[in-house]
Amino acid sequence: MDRTVGGSSGTIRYVTSDQPQLADCRARLAFDLLANTWNAVLIWALRHGPCRPGELRGRIGGISPKVLTETLRRLEFNGLVTRRAYVESPPRVEYELTPLGATLLGPIDAFGAWAFEHGDEVMAAQEEHEAP
Amino acid sequence: MDRTVGGSSGTIRYVTSDQPQLADCRARLAFDLLANTWNAVLIWALRHGPCRPGELRGRIGGISPKVLTETLRRLEFNGLVTRRAYVESPPRVEYELTPLGATLLGPIDAFGAWAFEHGDEVMAAQEEHEAP
DNA sequence: CAGAATCCTTTACGATACTG
DNA sequence: CAGTATCGTAAAGGATTCTG
């Protein structure tokens, strides 16, 4: 197997243009971390402490086992999550936010709060553009 | 043309599972808005006021004209940005954050600040996992 | 200059089945 | 139960060219 870990919010690729601007700015790093469907959702789902994959799937809903593993591996790769495997049968695994990962909860919460406050407006705008 | 506006952070699709959890939670709406490479970057790039596409491309760097247009259209569709076209030659167009879009600047700033503070740690983790 | 039209490559994500 | 292996689809994003 190839174990590709690049791509979506795996390795951050800085676009190297001639002029130094937002492209290679630090902010891009954070944006790239969220630039996929599940990264933020999983961090959010782990906010209360260690959690097993099955439990995560139950909490989140709509994520396939494959994508769940991929995403958790990405987060681990970026130092946001740790994986702990207990040698038992049936197997037991727990994922947990690292201290670094936990620091992301603040900004993520900000978005949660934003959605709670402004979600209606976004949906209204969408419907407006669908039925003009 | 088909003018597809669904997909990445266009229309928010709520995963309808049996149990109501994070999947159909409001937070997903905000996460989906950021779940692509350029949405957040563009909002960020528009934070100081109206801006023309060419200027945006210059500020951001590494975005193709096609993707720039697509992304701005998505933001417009979601009510976060307005497009104003002046009837002139050569053509002039300006994009501007809506009041709603501007409310996203707070959360986005939070991520910018986070990146400024913790970006090194992420990059360190990445390198560590690349060269063990 | 804005942006539409094409073409192309990558990959994210899903469904499913299988292994230890 | 955790995770991998496959297969398949959709779409994101890039490069390029063309037009008003």
mmCIF file of N, CA and C in Angstrom, chain A residues 43-51 59 97 105:
data_model
loop_
_atom_site.group_PDB
_atom_site.id
_atom_site.type_symbol
_atom_site.label_atom_id
_atom_site.label_comp_id
_atom_site.label_asym_id
_atom_site.label_seq_id
_atom_site.Cartn_x
_atom_site.Cartn_y
_atom_site.Cartn_z
ATOM 1 N N ILE A 43 -12.666 16.743 15.496
ATOM 2 C CA ILE A 43 -12.073 17.428 16.643
ATOM 3 C C ILE A 43 -13.173 17.827 17.615
ATOM 4 N N TRP A 44 -14.212 18.349 17.046
ATOM 5 C CA TRP A 44 -15.376 18.733 17.834
ATOM 6 C C TRP A 44 -15.943 17.545 18.604
ATOM 7 N N ALA A 45 -16.023 16.433 17.935
ATOM 8 C CA ALA A 45 -16.609 15.245 18.559
ATOM 9 C C ALA A 45 -15.713 14.690 19.659
ATOM 10 N N LEU A 46 -14.458 15.060 19.630
ATOM 11 C CA LEU A 46 -13.518 14.547 20.635
ATOM 12 C C LEU A 46 -13.342 15.517 21.804
ATOM 13 N N ARG A 47 -14.126 16.571 21.823
ATOM 14 C CA ARG A 47 -13.836 17.643 22.776
ATOM 15 C C ARG A 47 -14.002 17.218 24.226
ATOM 16 N N HIS A 48 -14.817 16.181 24.462
ATOM 17 C CA HIS A 48 -15.076 15.832 25.854
ATOM 18 C C HIS A 48 -14.129 14.783 26.395
ATOM 19 N N GLY A 49 -13.165 14.358 25.573
ATOM 20 C CA GLY A 49 -12.216 13.378 26.068
ATOM 21 C C GLY A 49 -12.038 12.216 25.113
ATOM 22 N N PRO A 50 -11.281 11.224 25.532
ATOM 23 C CA PRO A 50 -10.973 10.073 24.683
ATOM 24 C C PRO A 50 -12.244 9.405 24.196
ATOM 25 N N CYS A 51 -12.156 8.838 23.035
ATOM 26 C CA CYS A 51 -13.346 8.228 22.452
ATOM 27 C C CYS A 51 -12.953 7.107 21.507
ATOM 28 N N ARG A 59 -21.726 9.233 17.291
ATOM 29 C CA ARG A 59 -21.939 10.644 17.575
ATOM 30 C C ARG A 59 -22.106 11.464 16.320
ATOM 31 N N LEU A 97 -7.703 13.993 21.848
ATOM 32 C CA LEU A 97 -7.063 15.228 21.414
ATOM 33 C C LEU A 97 -5.733 15.405 22.120
ATOM 34 N N LEU A 105 -10.055 23.880 19.898
ATOM 35 C CA LEU A 105 -11.461 23.874 20.297
ATOM 36 C C LEU A 105 -12.020 25.284 20.409
#
